[in-house]
Amino acid sequence: MATVTVPAPRSPRSTRTRRTTRTNVEMLGWMFMRLSGVLLLVLIFAHLFVNLMVGDGIKAIDFAFVAGKWASPFWQVWDLLMLWLAMIHGTNGVRTIINDYAERDGTRLVLKTLLYLAFVVTVVLGTLVIFTFETCPAGAPTELLPSFCTE
Amino acid sequence: MTAVAENSTSAAETKAGEIPSFDVTLRIRRLDPDRSDEPFWEEFTVTAHATDRVLDAMHKVKWEVDGSLTFRRSCAHGICGSDAMRINGRNRLACKTLLKDLDPSKPIVIEPIKGLPVLKDLVVDMEPFFASYREVMPFLITGGNAPTAERRQSPEERARYDDTTKCILCAACTSSCPVFWTDGQYFGPAAIVNAHRFIFDSRDEGAAQRLEILNDKEGVWRCRTTFNCSEACPRGIEVTKAIQEVKRAMITRAF
């Protein structure tokens, strides 16, 4: 006679696979999104206003215009802040979207690796440009340079 | 003599106040794991009254048409929280949804709640849901000796968490949450609501522990405030608001 084993009722079915993390990373990320969002509103709209509306507006933008701006530490800091805040804000946003929508761990890993790679390349390149920008490159035609180069 | 008179009047009354009846089609997403792993749609047409709920129509199907139709229900009056299902694309309790409110001229689409594994027809495995619920420790945590009398609480202190005491654990909120659909690791609105019920209870001393648990990677910070949960709750709990209050408690605790 075959014995039938009946599983005990109400036995715990699955052990939790959730890893408990005891850090504030998610909370800090959440707060960063709010704070940087407010800051970026100011930074970006002032940037757009200065570049596109003031003076000759969009027609004034050329090498000399950008070089003139980046000769001043004020705009260097402004653009650097904008770059970093926007990149972290955007990357964190896309990270949460990947977390929300990617169902498989493998997909998640690939997408996030690509995302972080893009982040590093953009931020490093952008930071490098802002700090090492040559305002008056030697041997360039003077009419293309900002006015203070020839003085 | 009197009996006859009574009979005639009651017959006249039923005729005057007769409840209109109509045919209604239920389009039910079914799964029979013994036969196939593929879910299929089946339509049943039954005659129902304007006072009937979706659950009554389903009972009629189960009792008179097809006994294999499987769904959960216990009290059938909106208290036990057993019969949460997706009716016309929204999570509701079948026992609290009147057919006449759903436009019975079109088929009423009934699916199991999303995000939890379907066992049969409309019955889902609630274990992941209850595992999250257990994890937030939904019981009174106190220190020291138990008082000899009751633990006193003012009406204002009681009102602070009144809304979240209404939860019946039907899973309508958690299974309406898009974050929960793709990532079953998320605690889900119901667990947070039940943590809220104790976090804001003046008699409870486990708030720090619960906040710590919900501060997890899969905790409250995954909430995207889509308000699906508040809309789905059959008890009218302001679920999203409760989640935001837990978030705020965490921030004020940290800074």
CSV table of C-alpha atoms in Angstrom, one decimal:
chain,number,residue,atom,x,y,z
A,1,MET,CA,0.0,0.0,0.0
A,2,ALA,CA,1.5,3.3,-1.0
A,3,THR,CA,1.8,5.8,1.7
A,4,VAL,CA,0.6,9.3,0.8
A,5,THR,CA,2.4,12.1,2.5
A,6,VAL,CA,0.2,15.1,3.1
A,7,PRO,CA,2.2,18.3,3.5
A,8,ALA,CA,1.7,20.1,6.7
A,9,PRO,CA,-0.9,22.8,6.3
A,10,ARG,CA,0.1,26.4,6.6
A,11,SER,CA,3.8,25.6,6.5
A,12,PRO,CA,5.9,28.5,5.3
A,13,ARG,CA,6.1,28.2,1.5
A,14,SER,CA,8.9,30.3,0.5
A,15,THR,CA,11.8,31.9,2.3
A,16,ARG,CA,12.2,35.5,1.5
A,17,THR,CA,14.6,36.3,-1.2
A,18,ARG,CA,14.6,40.0,-0.4
A,19,ARG,CA,17.9,41.2,0.7
A,20,THR,CA,17.6,43.6,3.5
A,21,THR,CA,19.7,46.7,3.2
A,22,ARG,CA,20.3,48.9,6.2
A,23,THR,CA,21.4,52.0,4.3
A,24,ASN,CA,19.8,55.3,3.5
A,25,VAL,CA,20.8,55.2,-0.2
A,26,GLU,CA,17.3,55.0,-1.6
A,27,MET,CA,16.1,57.8,0.7
A,28,LEU,CA,19.0,60.1,-0.2
A,29,GLY,CA,18.4,59.3,-3.9
A,30,TRP,CA,14.7,60.2,-3.5
A,31,MET,CA,15.6,63.5,-1.7
A,32,PHE,CA,18.3,64.3,-4.3
A,33,MET,CA,15.7,64.0,-7.1
A,34,ARG,CA,13.5,66.6,-5.4
A,35,LEU,CA,16.3,69.1,-4.5
A,36,SER,CA,18.2,68.8,-7.7
A,37,GLY,CA,15.0,69.1,-9.6
A,38,VAL,CA,14.3,72.5,-8.1
A,39,LEU,CA,17.8,73.7,-8.6
A,40,LEU,CA,17.9,72.5,-12.2
A,41,LEU,CA,14.7,74.4,-13.0
A,42,VAL,CA,16.6,77.7,-12.1
A,43,LEU,CA,19.9,76.7,-13.7
A,44,ILE,CA,18.4,75.5,-17.0
A,45,PHE,CA,15.9,78.2,-17.5
A,46,ALA,CA,18.4,80.9,-16.7
A,47,HIS,CA,20.9,79.2,-19.0
A,48,LEU,CA,18.3,79.2,-21.8
A,49,PHE,CA,17.4,82.8,-21.2
A,50,VAL,CA,21.0,84.0,-21.2
A,51,ASN,CA,21.9,82.0,-24.3
A,52,LEU,CA,18.7,82.5,-26.4
A,53,MET,CA,16.9,85.6,-25.4
A,54,VAL,CA,19.4,88.2,-24.1
A,55,GLY,CA,21.1,90.6,-26.6
A,56,ASP,CA,21.2,89.2,-30.1
A,57,GLY,CA,19.6,86.0,-28.9
A,58,ILE,CA,20.3,82.7,-30.6
A,59,LYS,CA,22.2,84.4,-33.5
A,60,ALA,CA,24.9,85.4,-31.1
A,61,ILE,CA,26.0,81.9,-30.3
A,62,ASP,CA,29.3,81.0,-31.8
A,63,PHE,CA,32.8,80.0,-30.6
A,64,ALA,CA,33.5,83.4,-29.3
A,65,PHE,CA,30.2,83.5,-27.3
A,66,VAL,CA,30.9,80.2,-25.6
A,67,ALA,CA,34.6,81.1,-25.0
A,68,GLY,CA,33.6,84.4,-23.6
A,69,LYS,CA,31.2,82.7,-21.1
A,70,TRP,CA,33.7,80.1,-20.1
A,71,ALA,CA,36.4,82.7,-19.4
A,72,SER,CA,34.4,83.7,-16.4
A,73,PRO,CA,34.5,81.4,-13.3
A,74,PHE,CA,30.8,82.2,-12.7
A,75,TRP,CA,29.7,80.5,-15.8
A,76,GLN,CA,32.2,77.7,-15.4
A,77,VAL,CA,30.7,76.9,-12.0
A,78,TRP,CA,27.2,77.3,-13.4
A,79,ASP,CA,27.7,75.0,-16.3
A,80,LEU,CA,29.6,72.5,-14.2
A,81,LEU,CA,26.7,72.4,-11.7
A,82,MET,CA,24.2,72.0,-14.5
A,83,LEU,CA,26.2,69.2,-16.0
A,84,TRP,CA,26.6,67.2,-12.8
A,85,LEU,CA,23.1,67.8,-11.4
A,86,ALA,CA,21.4,67.0,-14.6
A,87,MET,CA,23.5,63.9,-15.2
A,88,ILE,CA,23.0,62.5,-11.8
A,89,HIS,CA,19.3,63.4,-11.8
A,90,GLY,CA,18.7,61.9,-15.2
A,91,THR,CA,20.8,58.8,-14.5
A,92,ASN,CA,19.0,58.1,-11.2
A,93,GLY,CA,15.7,58.6,-13.0
A,94,VAL,CA,16.5,56.1,-15.7
A,95,ARG,CA,17.9,53.8,-13.0
A,96,THR,CA,14.5,53.7,-11.3
A,97,ILE,CA,12.8,53.2,-14.6
A,98,ILE,CA,15.0,50.2,-15.3
A,99,ASN,CA,14.3,48.9,-11.8
A,100,ASP,CA,10.5,49.3,-12.4
A,101,TYR,CA,10.3,47.9,-15.8
A,102,ALA,CA,13.1,45.3,-16.4
A,103,GLU,CA,11.8,42.0,-15.2
A,104,ARG,CA,14.9,39.8,-15.6
A,105,ASP,CA,18.0,40.4,-13.6
A,106,GLY,CA,20.2,40.0,-16.7
A,107,THR,CA,18.3,42.7,-18.5
A,108,ARG,CA,18.7,44.9,-15.5
A,109,LEU,CA,22.4,44.4,-15.3
A,110,VAL,CA,23.0,45.1,-19.0
A,111,LEU,CA,20.8,48.2,-19.1
A,112,LYS,CA,22.4,49.6,-15.9
A,113,THR,CA,25.9,49.0,-17.1
A,114,LEU,CA,25.2,50.8,-20.3
A,115,LEU,CA,23.6,53.6,-18.3
A,116,TYR,CA,26.5,54.1,-15.9
A,117,LEU,CA,29.0,53.9,-18.8
A,118,ALA,CA,27.1,56.7,-20.6
A,119,PHE,CA,27.0,58.7,-17.3
A,120,VAL,CA,30.8,58.4,-16.7
A,121,VAL,CA,31.7,59.2,-20.3
A,122,THR,CA,29.5,62.3,-20.4
A,123,VAL,CA,30.4,63.6,-17.0
A,124,VAL,CA,34.2,63.1,-17.4
A,125,LEU,CA,34.2,64.6,-20.9
A,126,GLY,CA,32.1,67.5,-19.9
A,127,THR,CA,34.1,68.3,-16.8
A,128,LEU,CA,37.3,68.1,-18.7
A,129,VAL,CA,36.1,70.5,-21.4
A,130,ILE,CA,34.9,73.0,-18.9
A,131,PHE,CA,38.2,73.0,-16.9
A,132,THR,CA,40.7,72.7,-19.8
A,133,PHE,CA,38.9,74.9,-22.3
A,134,GLU,CA,41.3,77.0,-24.3
A,135,THR,CA,39.7,80.4,-24.7
A,136,CYS,CA,42.2,81.8,-27.1
A,137,PRO,CA,43.8,79.0,-29.0
A,138,ALA,CA,47.0,80.1,-30.7
A,139,GLY,CA,47.0,80.6,-34.4
A,140,ALA,CA,43.2,80.8,-34.8
A,141,PRO,CA,41.7,83.5,-36.9
A,142,THR,CA,41.1,86.5,-34.6
A,143,GLU,CA,37.6,87.3,-35.9
A,144,LEU,CA,36.4,84.0,-34.5
A,145,LEU,CA,37.8,84.6,-31.0
A,146,PRO,CA,36.3,86.6,-28.2
A,147,SER,CA,37.3,90.2,-28.2
A,148,PHE,CA,39.6,90.0,-25.1
A,149,CYS,CA,42.0,87.6,-26.8
A,150,THR,CA,43.4,90.3,-29.1
A,151,GLU,CA,43.6,93.0,-26.5
B,1,MET,CA,-59.5,35.7,6.5
B,2,THR,CA,-56.7,38.0,7.5
B,3,ALA,CA,-54.2,35.6,5.9
B,4,VAL,CA,-55.8,35.9,2.6
B,5,ALA,CA,-55.9,39.6,2.8
B,6,GLU,CA,-52.2,39.8,3.6
B,7,ASN,CA,-51.4,37.5,0.8
B,8,SER,CA,-53.2,39.6,-1.8
B,9,THR,CA,-51.6,42.9,-0.6
B,10,SER,CA,-48.0,41.4,-0.6
B,11,ALA,CA,-48.5,40.0,-4.1
B,12,ALA,CA,-49.6,43.5,-5.3
B,13,GLU,CA,-46.6,45.1,-3.6
B,14,THR,CA,-44.1,42.8,-5.3
B,15,LYS,CA,-45.5,43.6,-8.6
B,16,ALA,CA,-45.4,47.3,-8.0
B,17,GLY,CA,-41.9,47.3,-6.6
B,18,GLU,CA,-40.6,44.5,-8.8
B,19,ILE,CA,-36.8,44.6,-9.3
B,20,PRO,CA,-36.0,44.8,-13.0
B,21,SER,CA,-34.0,41.8,-14.2
B,22,PHE,CA,-31.7,41.7,-17.2
B,23,ASP,CA,-29.2,39.3,-18.9
B,24,VAL,CA,-25.6,40.0,-18.2
B,25,THR,CA,-22.5,38.4,-19.7
B,26,LEU,CA,-19.5,37.7,-17.6
B,27,ARG,CA,-16.3,37.4,-19.5
B,28,ILE,CA,-14.0,35.5,-17.2
B,29,ARG,CA,-10.3,34.8,-17.6
B,30,ARG,CA,-9.8,31.3,-16.5
B,31,LEU,CA,-6.9,28.9,-15.8
B,32,ASP,CA,-7.2,25.2,-15.2
B,33,PRO,CA,-3.7,24.0,-14.3
B,34,ASP,CA,-4.8,20.4,-14.5
B,35,ARG,CA,-5.7,20.8,-18.2
B,36,SER,CA,-3.3,23.4,-19.5
B,37,ASP,CA,-1.0,26.2,-18.5
B,38,GLU,CA,-2.6,28.5,-20.9
B,39,PRO,CA,-5.2,30.8,-19.5
B,40,PHE,CA,-8.4,31.2,-21.6
B,41,TRP,CA,-11.5,33.4,-21.7
B,42,GLU,CA,-14.9,32.1,-21.1
B,43,GLU,CA,-18.2,33.9,-21.4
B,44,PHE,CA,-21.3,33.1,-19.3
B,45,THR,CA,-24.6,34.8,-19.7
B,46,VAL,CA,-27.0,34.8,-16.7
B,47,THR,CA,-30.1,36.6,-15.7
B,48,ALA,CA,-29.5,39.0,-12.9
B,49,HIS,CA,-31.5,41.7,-11.0
B,50,ALA,CA,-30.5,45.3,-10.7
B,51,THR,CA,-29.8,44.8,-7.0
B,52,ASP,CA,-27.3,42.0,-7.8
B,53,ARG,CA,-23.6,42.3,-7.3
B,54,VAL,CA,-20.9,40.8,-9.5
B,55,LEU,CA,-20.5,38.1,-6.9
B,56,ASP,CA,-24.2,37.1,-7.2
B,57,ALA,CA,-23.8,36.7,-10.9
B,58,MET,CA,-20.7,34.6,-10.3
B,59,HIS,CA,-22.5,32.5,-7.8
B,60,LYS,CA,-25.2,31.9,-10.3
B,61,VAL,CA,-22.6,30.7,-12.8
B,62,LYS,CA,-20.9,28.5,-10.2
B,63,TRP,CA,-24.1,27.0,-8.8
B,64,GLU,CA,-26.2,26.7,-11.9
B,65,VAL,CA,-24.0,26.7,-15.0
B,66,ASP,CA,-20.4,25.6,-14.4
B,67,GLY,CA,-19.3,24.3,-11.0
B,68,SER,CA,-15.7,24.3,-11.9
B,69,LEU,CA,-15.5,28.1,-11.9
B,70,THR,CA,-13.1,28.9,-9.0
B,71,PHE,CA,-13.0,32.0,-6.9
B,72,ARG,CA,-12.5,33.0,-3.3
B,73,ARG,CA,-15.2,34.5,-1.2
B,74,SER,CA,-16.0,34.2,2.5
B,75,CYS,CA,-18.4,36.8,4.0
B,76,ALA,CA,-19.6,38.1,0.7
B,77,HIS,CA,-20.3,41.5,2.3
B,78,GLY,CA,-17.1,43.5,1.9
B,79,ILE,CA,-15.5,42.7,5.2
B,80,CYS,CA,-13.3,39.6,4.8
B,81,GLY,CA,-11.4,40.8,1.7
B,82,SER,CA,-11.4,37.4,-0.1
B,83,ASP,CA,-12.9,38.3,-3.4
B,84,ALA,CA,-10.7,41.1,-4.8
B,85,MET,CA,-10.6,40.7,-8.5
B,86,ARG,CA,-10.0,42.8,-11.6
B,87,ILE,CA,-13.4,43.8,-12.9
B,88,ASN,CA,-13.5,45.8,-16.1
B,89,GLY,CA,-9.8,46.6,-15.6
B,90,ARG,CA,-10.1,47.9,-12.1
B,91,ASN,CA,-9.4,46.1,-8.8
B,92,ARG,CA,-12.6,45.8,-6.8
B,93,LEU,CA,-14.4,43.5,-4.5
B,94,ALA,CA,-16.9,41.4,-6.4
B,95,CYS,CA,-19.2,41.6,-3.4
B,96,LYS,CA,-19.3,45.4,-3.3
B,97,THR,CA,-19.7,46.0,-7.1
B,98,LEU,CA,-23.2,46.3,-8.3
B,99,LEU,CA,-23.9,45.0,-11.8
B,100,LYS,CA,-26.0,48.0,-12.7
B,101,ASP,CA,-23.0,50.3,-12.1
B,102,LEU,CA,-21.0,48.5,-14.6
B,103,ASP,CA,-23.0,48.9,-17.8
B,104,PRO,CA,-24.5,45.4,-18.0
B,105,SER,CA,-25.2,45.8,-21.7
B,106,LYS,CA,-21.6,45.0,-22.4
B,107,PRO,CA,-19.8,41.9,-21.2
B,108,ILE,CA,-18.2,42.4,-17.7
B,109,VAL,CA,-14.6,41.4,-17.9
B,110,ILE,CA,-13.3,39.6,-14.8
B,111,GLU,CA,-9.7,38.7,-14.3
B,112,PRO,CA,-7.6,37.6,-11.3
B,113,ILE,CA,-5.7,40.4,-9.5
B,114,LYS,CA,-2.3,41.0,-11.2
B,115,GLY,CA,1.2,40.5,-9.9
B,116,LEU,CA,0.5,37.4,-7.9
B,117,PRO,CA,0.8,33.8,-9.3
B,118,VAL,CA,-2.6,32.4,-10.4
B,119,LEU,CA,-3.4,29.0,-9.0
B,120,LYS,CA,-6.8,28.5,-10.7
B,121,ASP,CA,-9.3,30.7,-12.4
B,122,LEU,CA,-9.5,33.8,-10.0
B,123,VAL,CA,-7.6,32.3,-7.1
B,124,VAL,CA,-4.1,33.6,-6.7
B,125,ASP,CA,-1.3,32.7,-4.4
B,126,MET,CA,-1.4,35.3,-1.7
B,127,GLU,CA,1.7,34.1,0.0
B,128,PRO,CA,4.1,36.8,-1.3
B,129,PHE,CA,1.5,39.4,-0.3
B,130,PHE,CA,1.3,38.1,3.3
B,131,ALA,CA,5.0,37.6,3.5
B,132,SER,CA,5.5,41.3,3.0
B,133,TYR,CA,2.7,42.0,5.5
B,134,ARG,CA,4.4,39.8,8.1
B,135,GLU,CA,7.7,41.6,7.5
B,136,VAL,CA,6.5,44.9,8.7
B,137,MET,CA,5.5,43.3,12.1
B,138,PRO,CA,1.8,44.2,12.2
B,139,PHE,CA,1.4,43.8,15.9
B,140,LEU,CA,1.8,46.0,18.9
B,141,ILE,CA,5.4,46.3,20.1
B,142,THR,CA,5.9,47.7,23.6
B,143,GLY,CA,8.7,47.7,26.1
B,144,GLY,CA,8.7,47.4,29.9
B,145,ASN,CA,6.0,45.7,32.0
B,146,ALA,CA,2.5,45.5,30.7
B,147,PRO,CA,0.3,47.9,32.6
B,148,THR,CA,-2.3,46.5,34.9
B,149,ALA,CA,-5.1,48.6,33.3
B,150,GLU,CA,-5.6,49.3,29.6
B,151,ARG,CA,-3.1,51.3,27.6
B,152,ARG,CA,-4.7,54.7,27.4
B,153,GLN,CA,-5.0,56.8,24.3
B,154,SER,CA,-6.7,60.1,23.6
B,155,PRO,CA,-9.3,60.3,20.8
B,156,GLU,CA,-6.9,62.6,18.9
B,157,GLU,CA,-4.1,60.0,19.1
B,158,ARG,CA,-6.5,57.4,17.9
B,159,ALA,CA,-7.7,59.5,15.0
B,160,ARG,CA,-4.1,59.9,13.8
B,161,TYR,CA,-4.0,56.4,12.3
B,162,ASP,CA,-7.7,55.8,12.0
B,163,ASP,CA,-7.7,55.6,8.2
B,164,THR,CA,-5.2,52.8,8.0
B,165,THR,CA,-7.0,50.6,10.6
B,166,LYS,CA,-9.7,50.0,8.0
B,167,CYS,CA,-7.5,47.6,5.9
B,168,ILE,CA,-9.0,44.2,5.2
B,169,LEU,CA,-6.0,42.8,3.4
B,170,CYS,CA,-7.8,42.1,0.2
B,171,ALA,CA,-4.7,42.9,-1.9
B,172,ALA,CA,-6.6,45.2,-4.2
B,173,CYS,CA,-4.1,48.0,-3.7
B,174,THR,CA,-0.9,45.9,-3.9
B,175,SER,CA,-2.0,44.1,-7.0
B,176,SER,CA,-3.0,47.4,-8.7
B,177,CYS,CA,0.5,48.8,-8.2
B,178,PRO,CA,2.6,48.9,-11.4
B,179,VAL,CA,5.8,48.7,-9.4
B,180,PHE,CA,4.6,45.5,-7.8
B,181,TRP,CA,3.5,44.0,-11.2
B,182,THR,CA,7.1,43.9,-12.5
B,183,ASP,CA,8.9,43.5,-9.3
B,184,GLY,CA,7.3,41.3,-6.7
B,185,GLN,CA,10.0,42.3,-4.3
B,186,TYR,CA,8.4,45.6,-3.5
B,187,PHE,CA,6.6,45.6,-0.1
B,188,GLY,CA,3.5,47.0,-1.8
B,189,PRO,CA,0.9,49.5,-0.5
B,190,ALA,CA,-0.9,47.1,1.8
B,191,ALA,CA,2.2,46.3,3.9
B,192,ILE,CA,3.0,50.0,4.2
B,193,VAL,CA,-0.5,50.8,5.2
B,194,ASN,CA,-0.4,48.2,8.0
B,195,ALA,CA,3.0,49.5,9.1
B,196,HIS,CA,1.5,53.0,9.1
B,197,ARG,CA,-1.2,51.8,11.4
B,198,PHE,CA,1.4,51.0,14.1
B,199,ILE,CA,4.0,53.6,13.3
B,200,PHE,CA,1.5,56.3,14.1
B,201,ASP,CA,0.0,54.5,17.1
B,202,SER,CA,0.9,56.4,20.3
B,203,ARG,CA,1.0,53.1,22.3
B,204,ASP,CA,3.4,51.4,20.0
B,205,GLU,CA,7.2,51.5,20.4
B,206,GLY,CA,8.3,49.7,17.3
B,207,ALA,CA,8.1,52.6,14.9
B,208,ALA,CA,11.9,52.9,14.5
B,209,GLN,CA,12.2,49.2,13.6
B,210,ARG,CA,9.4,49.4,11.1
B,211,LEU,CA,10.7,52.5,9.5
B,212,GLU,CA,14.1,50.8,9.2
B,213,ILE,CA,12.5,47.9,7.4
B,214,LEU,CA,10.5,50.1,5.0
B,215,ASN,CA,13.6,52.3,4.4
B,216,ASP,CA,14.8,49.2,2.4
B,217,LYS,CA,15.7,49.2,-1.2
B,218,GLU,CA,12.3,47.7,-1.9
B,219,GLY,CA,10.5,49.8,0.6
B,220,VAL,CA,8.5,53.1,0.4
B,221,TRP,CA,11.0,54.8,-1.9
B,222,ARG,CA,9.8,52.6,-4.7
B,223,CYS,CA,6.4,54.3,-4.6
B,224,ARG,CA,5.8,56.4,-7.7
B,225,THR,CA,2.6,58.0,-6.4
B,226,THR,CA,0.5,56.8,-9.2
B,227,PHE,CA,-2.5,56.6,-6.9
B,228,ASN,CA,-3.6,53.3,-8.3
B,229,CYS,CA,-3.8,51.9,-4.7
B,230,SER,CA,-5.9,54.7,-3.4
B,231,GLU,CA,-8.3,54.3,-6.3
B,232,ALA,CA,-8.4,50.5,-5.9
B,233,CYS,CA,-9.0,50.4,-2.1
B,234,PRO,CA,-12.6,49.1,-1.5
B,235,ARG,CA,-12.4,50.6,2.0
B,236,GLY,CA,-11.6,54.1,0.8
B,237,ILE,CA,-8.3,54.2,2.6
B,238,GLU,CA,-6.1,57.1,1.3
B,239,VAL,CA,-3.2,54.6,0.7
B,240,THR,CA,-0.9,56.9,-1.2
B,241,LYS,CA,-1.3,59.5,1.5
B,242,ALA,CA,-0.3,56.9,4.1
B,243,ILE,CA,2.8,56.0,2.1
B,244,GLN,CA,3.8,59.6,1.9
B,245,GLU,CA,3.4,60.0,5.6
B,246,VAL,CA,5.7,57.1,6.2
B,247,LYS,CA,8.2,58.7,3.8
B,248,ARG,CA,8.0,62.0,5.7
B,249,ALA,CA,8.5,60.2,9.1
B,250,MET,CA,11.7,58.6,7.7
B,251,ILE,CA,13.0,61.9,6.5
B,252,THR,CA,12.3,63.7,9.8
B,253,ARG,CA,13.9,60.8,11.6
B,254,ALA,CA,17.0,60.9,9.5
B,255,PHE,CA,17.6,64.7,9.7
